[in-house]
PDB file of C-alpha atoms (C1' of nucleotides) in Angstrom:
ATOM      1  CA  MET A   1     139.448 122.336 141.048  1.00  0.00           C
ATOM      2  CA  SER A   2     142.039 124.706 140.228  1.00  0.00           C
ATOM      3  CA  HIS A   3     145.250 123.052 140.642  1.00  0.00           C
ATOM      4  CA  TRP A   4     145.720 120.600 137.903  1.00  0.00           C
ATOM      5  CA  THR A   5     148.783 122.395 136.938  1.00  0.00           C
ATOM      6  CA  LEU A   6     148.984 120.823 133.642  1.00  0.00           C
ATOM      7  CA  VAL A   7     150.034 122.599 130.591  1.00  0.00           C
ATOM      8  CA  GLU A   8     150.971 121.017 127.385  1.00  0.00           C
ATOM      9  CA  ARG A   9     151.289 123.595 124.720  1.00  0.00           C
ATOM     10  CA  GLU A  10     150.318 127.115 124.471  1.00  0.00           C
ATOM     11  CA  THR A  11     146.694 126.973 124.213  1.00  0.00           C
ATOM     12  CA  ALA A  12     146.747 130.171 122.422  1.00  0.00           C
ATOM     13  CA  HIS A  13     146.473 129.723 118.787  1.00  0.00           C
ATOM     14  CA  THR A  14     143.485 130.528 116.844  1.00  0.00           C
ATOM     15  CA  GLY A  15     141.449 132.763 118.903  1.00  0.00           C
ATOM     16  CA  GLY A  16     144.576 133.841 120.389  1.00  0.00           C
ATOM     17  CA  SER A  17     142.774 134.756 123.437  1.00  0.00           C
ATOM     18  CA  GLN A  18     143.714 132.243 126.016  1.00  0.00           C
ATOM     19  CA  SER A  19     144.209 133.922 129.187  1.00  0.00           C
ATOM     20  CA  LEU A  20     147.860 134.341 129.432  1.00  0.00           C
ATOM     21  CA  LYS A  21     147.484 136.606 132.272  1.00  0.00           C
ATOM     22  CA  TRP A  22     150.302 134.853 133.883  1.00  0.00           C
ATOM     23  CA  GLY A  23     153.006 137.206 133.041  1.00  0.00           C
ATOM     24  CA  GLY A  24     154.845 135.568 135.803  1.00  0.00           C
ATOM     25  CA  GLU A  25     158.478 135.319 135.272  1.00  0.00           C
ATOM     26  CA  GLY A  26     158.538 131.829 136.509  1.00  0.00           C
ATOM     27  CA  GLY A  27     156.159 130.834 133.846  1.00  0.00           C
ATOM     28  CA  ILE A  28     154.637 127.924 135.536  1.00  0.00           C
ATOM     29  CA  ASP A  29     151.511 127.160 133.713  1.00  0.00           C
ATOM     30  CA  VAL A  30     148.095 128.302 133.296  1.00  0.00           C
ATOM     31  CA  PHE A  31     145.749 126.567 135.434  1.00  0.00           C
ATOM     32  CA  SER A  32     142.846 126.445 133.393  1.00  0.00           C
ATOM     33  CA  PRO A  33     142.839 125.184 129.958  1.00  0.00           C
ATOM     34  CA  MET A  34     141.116 122.077 130.933  1.00  0.00           C
ATOM     35  CA  THR A  35     140.240 121.773 127.394  1.00  0.00           C
ATOM     36  CA  LYS A  36     143.157 119.554 126.858  1.00  0.00           C
ATOM     37  CA  ILE A  37     143.151 118.165 130.250  1.00  0.00           C
ATOM     38  CA  ARG A  38     139.822 116.694 129.559  1.00  0.00           C
ATOM     39  CA  ARG A  39     141.274 114.200 127.232  1.00  0.00           C
ATOM     40  CA  PHE A  40     143.842 113.440 129.744  1.00  0.00           C
ATOM     41  CA  ILE A  41     141.270 112.605 132.314  1.00  0.00           C
ATOM     42  CA  MET A  42     138.753 110.820 130.233  1.00  0.00           C
ATOM     43  CA  LYS A  43     141.304 108.887 128.389  1.00  0.00           C
ATOM     44  CA  GLY A  44     141.392 106.437 131.205  1.00  0.00           C
ATOM     45  CA  GLY A  45     138.020 104.962 131.406  1.00  0.00           C
ATOM     46  CA  LYS A  46     134.843 105.769 129.790  1.00  0.00           C
ATOM     47  CA  SER A  47     131.916 104.160 131.225  1.00  0.00           C
ATOM     48  CA  LYS A  48     129.402 106.110 129.301  1.00  0.00           C
ATOM     49  CA  SER A  49     129.950 105.386 125.715  1.00  0.00           C
ATOM     50  CA  ASP A  50     131.838 102.333 124.932  1.00  0.00           C
ATOM     51  CA  THR A  51     131.483 102.438 121.223  1.00  0.00           C
ATOM     52  CA  LYS A  52     134.342 104.704 120.737  1.00  0.00           C
ATOM     53  CA  SER A  53     134.477 108.316 121.387  1.00  0.00           C
ATOM     54  CA  ALA A  54     137.935 108.346 122.545  1.00  0.00           C
ATOM     55  CA  LYS A  55     138.614 111.767 121.458  1.00  0.00           C
ATOM     56  CA  LEU A  56     137.196 114.826 122.950  1.00  0.00           C
ATOM     57  CA  SER A  57     137.434 118.269 121.795  1.00  0.00           C
ATOM     58  CA  VAL A  58     138.742 121.444 123.112  1.00  0.00           C
ATOM     59  CA  ASN A  59     137.074 124.596 122.607  1.00  0.00           C
ATOM     60  CA  LYS A  60     138.115 128.093 122.901  1.00  0.00           C
ATOM     61  CA  LYS A  61     136.407 131.013 121.676  1.00  0.00           C
ATOM     62  CA  PRO A  62     137.107 134.599 121.796  1.00  0.00           C
ATOM     63  CA  THR A  63     133.831 136.126 122.490  1.00  0.00           C
ATOM     64  CA  THR A  64     134.972 139.320 121.117  1.00  0.00           C
ATOM     65  CA  LYS A  65     134.715 137.818 117.779  1.00  0.00           C
ATOM     66  CA  ALA A  66     136.383 139.978 115.294  1.00  0.00           C
ATOM     67  CA  GLY A  67     135.646 143.211 116.537  1.00  0.00           C
ATOM     68  CA  GLY A  68     136.497 143.930 119.771  1.00  0.00           C
ATOM     69  CA  ARG A  69     139.480 143.027 121.384  1.00  0.00           C
ATOM     70  CA  LYS A  70     140.281 144.367 124.713  1.00  0.00           C
ATOM     71  CA  SER A  71     143.030 145.181 126.908  1.00  0.00           C
ATOM     72  CA  GLY A  72     145.342 142.318 126.695  1.00  0.00           C
ATOM     73  CA  LYS A  73     146.105 140.547 123.573  1.00  0.00           C
ATOM     74  CA  ALA A  74     143.089 138.783 122.483  1.00  0.00           C
ATOM     75  CA  ALA A  75     142.705 138.768 118.800  1.00  0.00           C
ATOM     76  CA  LYS A  76     145.984 138.906 117.117  1.00  0.00           C
ATOM     77  CA  ASP A  77     144.694 138.377 113.680  1.00  0.00           C
ATOM     78  CA  PRO A  78     141.123 139.297 113.248  1.00  0.00           C
ATOM     79  CA  ASN A  79     141.303 138.318 109.680  1.00  0.00           C
ATOM     80  CA  LYS A  80     142.668 134.966 110.289  1.00  0.00           C
ATOM     81  CA  PRO A  81     140.413 132.497 108.526  1.00  0.00           C
ATOM     82  CA  LYS A  82     138.975 129.797 110.642  1.00  0.00           C
ATOM     83  CA  ARG A  83     138.908 126.198 109.694  1.00  0.00           C
ATOM     84  CA  PRO A  84     136.245 125.219 107.252  1.00  0.00           C
ATOM     85  CA  ALA A  85     133.231 123.605 108.750  1.00  0.00           C
ATOM     86  CA  SER A  86     132.969 119.930 108.173  1.00  0.00           C
ATOM     87  CA  ALA A  87     129.927 118.329 106.686  1.00  0.00           C
ATOM     88  CA  PHE A  88     128.817 117.524 110.142  1.00  0.00           C
ATOM     89  CA  PHE A  89     128.959 121.139 111.155  1.00  0.00           C
ATOM     90  CA  VAL A  90     127.088 122.198 108.086  1.00  0.00           C
ATOM     91  CA  PHE A  91     124.434 119.727 108.921  1.00  0.00           C
ATOM     92  CA  MET A  92     124.479 120.932 112.452  1.00  0.00           C
ATOM     93  CA  GLU A  93     123.706 124.458 111.418  1.00  0.00           C
ATOM     94  CA  GLU A  94     120.426 123.261 110.134  1.00  0.00           C
ATOM     95  CA  PHE A  95     119.929 120.758 112.818  1.00  0.00           C
ATOM     96  CA  ARG A  96     120.322 123.375 115.462  1.00  0.00           C
ATOM     97  CA  GLU A  97     117.348 125.246 114.157  1.00  0.00           C
ATOM     98  CA  SER A  98     115.344 122.120 114.025  1.00  0.00           C
ATOM     99  CA  TYR A  99     116.301 121.175 117.476  1.00  0.00           C
ATOM    100  CA  LYS A 100     115.590 124.624 118.689  1.00  0.00           C
ATOM    101  CA  LYS A 101     112.080 124.358 117.444  1.00  0.00           C
ATOM    102  CA  ASP A 102     111.538 121.070 119.105  1.00  0.00           C
ATOM    103  CA  HIS A 103     113.195 122.181 122.238  1.00  0.00           C
ATOM    104  CA  PRO A 104     113.007 125.902 122.517  1.00  0.00           C
ATOM    105  CA  LYS A 105     113.812 125.768 126.111  1.00  0.00           C
ATOM    106  CA  ASN A 106     116.932 123.774 125.733  1.00  0.00           C
ATOM    107  CA  LYS A 107     119.950 125.811 126.394  1.00  0.00           C
ATOM    108  CA  SER A 108     122.608 123.246 126.496  1.00  0.00           C
ATOM    109  CA  VAL A 109     124.864 122.986 123.549  1.00  0.00           C
ATOM    110  CA  ALA A 110     125.730 119.528 124.630  1.00  0.00           C
ATOM    111  CA  ALA A 111     122.202 118.343 124.142  1.00  0.00           C
ATOM    112  CA  VAL A 112     122.117 119.548 120.610  1.00  0.00           C
ATOM    113  CA  GLY A 113     125.513 118.155 119.966  1.00  0.00           C
ATOM    114  CA  LYS A 114     124.582 114.741 121.122  1.00  0.00           C
ATOM    115  CA  ALA A 115     121.335 114.758 119.272  1.00  0.00           C
ATOM    116  CA  GLY A 116     122.988 116.001 116.144  1.00  0.00           C
ATOM    117  CA  GLY A 117     125.754 113.482 116.302  1.00  0.00           C
ATOM    118  CA  ASP A 118     123.324 110.726 116.828  1.00  0.00           C
ATOM    119  CA  LYS A 119     121.225 111.686 113.897  1.00  0.00           C
ATOM    120  CA  TRP A 120     124.231 112.308 111.751  1.00  0.00           C
ATOM    121  CA  LYS A 121     125.284 108.760 112.157  1.00  0.00           C
ATOM    122  CA  SER A 122     121.818 107.687 111.457  1.00  0.00           C
ATOM    123  CA  MET A 123     121.769 109.408 108.138  1.00  0.00           C
ATOM    124  CA  SER A 124     122.890 107.625 105.075  1.00  0.00           C
ATOM    125  CA  GLU A 125     125.680 108.890 102.995  1.00  0.00           C
ATOM    126  CA  ALA A 126     123.191 109.903 100.446  1.00  0.00           C
ATOM    127  CA  GLU A 127     121.683 112.326 102.860  1.00  0.00           C
ATOM    128  CA  LYS A 128     125.036 113.495 103.962  1.00  0.00           C
ATOM    129  CA  ALA A 129     126.012 114.024 100.378  1.00  0.00           C
ATOM    130  CA  PRO A 130     124.579 117.523 100.114  1.00  0.00           C
ATOM    131  CA  TYR A 131     126.253 118.529 103.302  1.00  0.00           C
ATOM    132  CA  VAL A 132     129.505 117.052 102.254  1.00  0.00           C
ATOM    133  CA  ALA A 133     129.304 118.852  98.986  1.00  0.00           C
ATOM    134  CA  LYS A 134     128.842 122.078 100.771  1.00  0.00           C
ATOM    135  CA  ALA A 135     131.618 121.300 103.151  1.00  0.00           C
ATOM    136  CA  GLU A 136     133.962 120.813 100.267  1.00  0.00           C
ATOM    137  CA  LYS A 137     133.000 124.165  98.967  1.00  0.00           C
ATOM    138  CA  ARG A 138     133.801 125.699 102.281  1.00  0.00           C
ATOM    139  CA  LYS A 139     137.198 124.191 102.116  1.00  0.00           C
ATOM    140  CA  VAL A 140     137.845 125.894  98.840  1.00  0.00           C
ATOM    141  CA  GLU A 141     136.783 129.178 100.264  1.00  0.00           C
ATOM    142  CA  TYR A 142     139.023 128.581 103.165  1.00  0.00           C
ATOM    143  CA  GLU A 143     141.970 128.016 100.927  1.00  0.00           C
ATOM    144  CA  LYS A 144     141.187 131.164  99.067  1.00  0.00           C
ATOM    145  CA  ASN A 145     140.779 132.959 102.309  1.00  0.00           C
ATOM    146  CA  MET A 146     144.054 131.692 103.552  1.00  0.00           C
ATOM    147  CA  LYS A 147     145.797 132.721 100.412  1.00  0.00           C
ATOM    148  CA  ALA A 148     144.594 136.245 100.858  1.00  0.00           C
ATOM    149  CA  TYR A 149     145.486 136.137 104.470  1.00  0.00           C
ATOM    150  CA  ASN A 150     148.978 135.004 103.778  1.00  0.00           C
ATOM    151  CA  LYS A 151     149.429 137.701 101.268  1.00  0.00           C
ATOM    152  CA  ARG A 152     148.210 140.265 103.688  1.00  0.00           C
ATOM    153  CA  GLN A 153     150.601 139.101 106.266  1.00  0.00           C
ATOM    154  CA  ALA A 154     153.450 139.272 103.858  1.00  0.00           C
ATOM    155  CA  GLU A 155     152.597 142.688 102.678  1.00  0.00           C
ATOM    156  CA  GLY A 156     151.697 144.327 105.870  1.00  0.00           C
ATOM    157  CA  PRO A 157     154.313 143.822 108.490  1.00  0.00           C
ATOM    158  CA  GLN A 158     157.785 143.011 107.570  1.00  0.00           C
ATOM    159  CA  ALA A 159     157.479 139.367 107.555  1.00  0.00           C
ATOM    160  CA  ASP A 160     160.892 138.055 107.637  1.00  0.00           C
ATOM    161  CA  ASP A 161     160.727 134.717 109.094  1.00  0.00           C
ATOM    162  CA  GLU A 162     157.964 132.392 109.171  1.00  0.00           C
ATOM    163  CA  VAL A 163     156.517 132.882 105.841  1.00  0.00           C
ATOM    164  CA  GLU A 164     156.772 129.677 104.134  1.00  0.00           C
ATOM    165  CA  SER A 165     159.439 130.674 101.948  1.00  0.00           C
ATOM    166  CA  GLU A 166     158.927 129.622  98.528  1.00  0.00           C
ATOM    167  CA  LYS A 167     162.141 128.592  97.585  1.00  0.00           C
ATOM    168  CA  SER A 168     162.314 129.311  94.191  1.00  0.00           C
ATOM    169  CA  VAL A 169     161.239 130.139  91.134  1.00  0.00           C
ATOM    170  CA  SER A 170     159.320 132.856  90.147  1.00  0.00           C
ATOM    171  CA  GLU A 171     156.034 132.339  91.396  1.00  0.00           C
ATOM    172  CA  VAL A 172     154.544 135.482  90.337  1.00  0.00           C
ATOM    173  CA  ASN A 173     151.176 134.953  91.393  1.00  0.00           C
ATOM    174  CA  ASP A 174     148.936 137.771  90.873  1.00  0.00           C
ATOM    175  CA  GLU A 175     145.769 137.147  92.551  1.00  0.00           C
ATOM    176  CA  ASP A 176     143.880 140.291  92.642  1.00  0.00           C
ATOM    177  CA  ASP A 177     141.488 140.173  95.386  1.00  0.00           C
ATOM    178  CA  GLU A 178     137.930 139.459  95.016  1.00  0.00           C
ATOM    179  CA  ASP A 179     137.289 137.254  92.206  1.00  0.00           C
ATOM    180  CA  GLY A 180     133.652 136.982  91.894  1.00  0.00           C
ATOM    181  CA  SER A 181     133.160 133.441  92.461  1.00  0.00           C
ATOM    182  CA  GLY A 182     130.172 132.060  90.818  1.00  0.00           C
ATOM    183  CA  GLU A 183     128.853 130.364  93.766  1.00  0.00           C
ATOM    184  CA  GLU A 184     125.850 128.440  94.103  1.00  0.00           C
ATOM    185  CA  ASP A 185     125.079 125.942  91.552  1.00  0.00           C
ATOM    186  CA  ASP A 186     122.379 123.935  92.854  1.00  0.00           C
ATOM    187  CA  ASP A 187     121.988 120.457  91.926  1.00  0.00           C
ATOM    188  CA  GLU A 188     120.116 118.285  94.117  1.00  0.00           C
TER     189      GLU A 188
ATOM    190  C1'  DC B   1     133.882 142.121 131.527  1.00  0.00           C
ATOM    191  C1'  DT B   2     135.834 138.443 129.164  1.00  0.00           C
ATOM    192  C1'  DA B   3     137.305 133.893 128.451  1.00  0.00           C
ATOM    193  C1'  DC B   4     135.958 129.263 129.321  1.00  0.00           C
ATOM    194  C1'  DT B   5     132.769 125.174 129.668  1.00  0.00           C
ATOM    195  C1'  DG B   6     129.790 121.500 127.530  1.00  0.00           C
ATOM    196  C1'  DA B   7     129.310 117.904 123.270  1.00  0.00           C
ATOM    197  C1'  DT B   8     129.035 116.422 118.681  1.00  0.00           C
ATOM    198  C1'  DT B   9     132.169 114.794 114.383  1.00  0.00           C
ATOM    199  C1'  DG B  10     135.076 116.110 110.623  1.00  0.00           C
ATOM    200  C1'  DT B  11     138.836 118.423 108.702  1.00  0.00           C
ATOM    201  C1'  DT B  12     142.845 121.230 109.113  1.00  0.00           C
ATOM    202  C1'  DT B  13     147.255 121.435 111.234  1.00  0.00           C
ATOM    203  C1'  DT B  14     151.153 120.293 113.358  1.00  0.00           C
ATOM    204  C1'  DG B  15     154.721 116.974 115.154  1.00  0.00           C
TER     205       DG B  15
ATOM    206  C1'  DC C   1     151.464 108.665 109.586  1.00  0.00           C
ATOM    207  C1'  DA C   2     149.143 109.883 113.984  1.00  0.00           C
ATOM    208  C1'  DA C   3     147.583 112.583 117.356  1.00  0.00           C
ATOM    209  C1'  DA C   4     146.140 117.173 118.555  1.00  0.00           C
ATOM    210  C1'  DA C   5     143.584 121.122 117.804  1.00  0.00           C
ATOM    211  C1'  DC C   6     139.963 123.480 116.420  1.00  0.00           C
ATOM    212  C1'  DA C   7     135.570 124.573 113.748  1.00  0.00           C
ATOM    213  C1'  DA C   8     129.836 126.535 115.704  1.00  0.00           C
ATOM    214  C1'  DT C   9     126.783 127.292 119.366  1.00  0.00           C
ATOM    215  C1'  DC C  10     124.605 129.794 123.678  1.00  0.00           C
ATOM    216  C1'  DA C  11     123.953 130.515 128.112  1.00  0.00           C
ATOM    217  C1'  DG C  12     125.981 130.132 132.339  1.00  0.00           C
ATOM    218  C1'  DT C  13     130.065 130.537 135.324  1.00  0.00           C
ATOM    219  C1'  DA C  14     134.318 131.918 137.255  1.00  0.00           C
ATOM    220  C1'  DG C  15     138.137 134.914 137.749  1.00  0.00           C
TER     221       DG C  15
END
DNA sequence: CTACTGATTGTTTTG
DNA sequence: CAAAACAATCAGTAG
């Protein structure tokens, strides 16, 4: 299966990576980001789960994480903050360990995902509460992270376009880096 | 060697 | 407002 020839948008965004090895002048498409194609295919009929699950996800991950890029252009912005983990993901972090203990031999992320999702739905909102609370916190950190990131981008290279121009006013915002956030107030 | 795949749901983002 | 994209994970797979 290598000729779906379907490209919607540049798959390169976050991780940047995406194999744009197609420096071809013609610029036809990349044959592989099935990530999006998946939706396209499954959208039609789903015999497995009827409940809903209409949406699938796409994944892309630069293995090089933030440290090693390589020849091409993999990580454009190593400091680019990633989206905050949702409550579900926070719960998953724990769940993964649990699942790992129960199934040390399992190597499929899908298995854990399914199991986690199933349990997540099974949990009451009360149980999810702690996770949600944490998720909200992550969001705040993300915003803070983004703020710093934006600043960095503005300061570093000559950002001329694309910088959310604040039209106006004097927004002298002095956010000196690193504010020691209190962090952690437990209350369960 | 490096990027992608699988699968989950929730949030962030973009159109 | 709605749909898309992407967040972690881990080992395997393909180019």
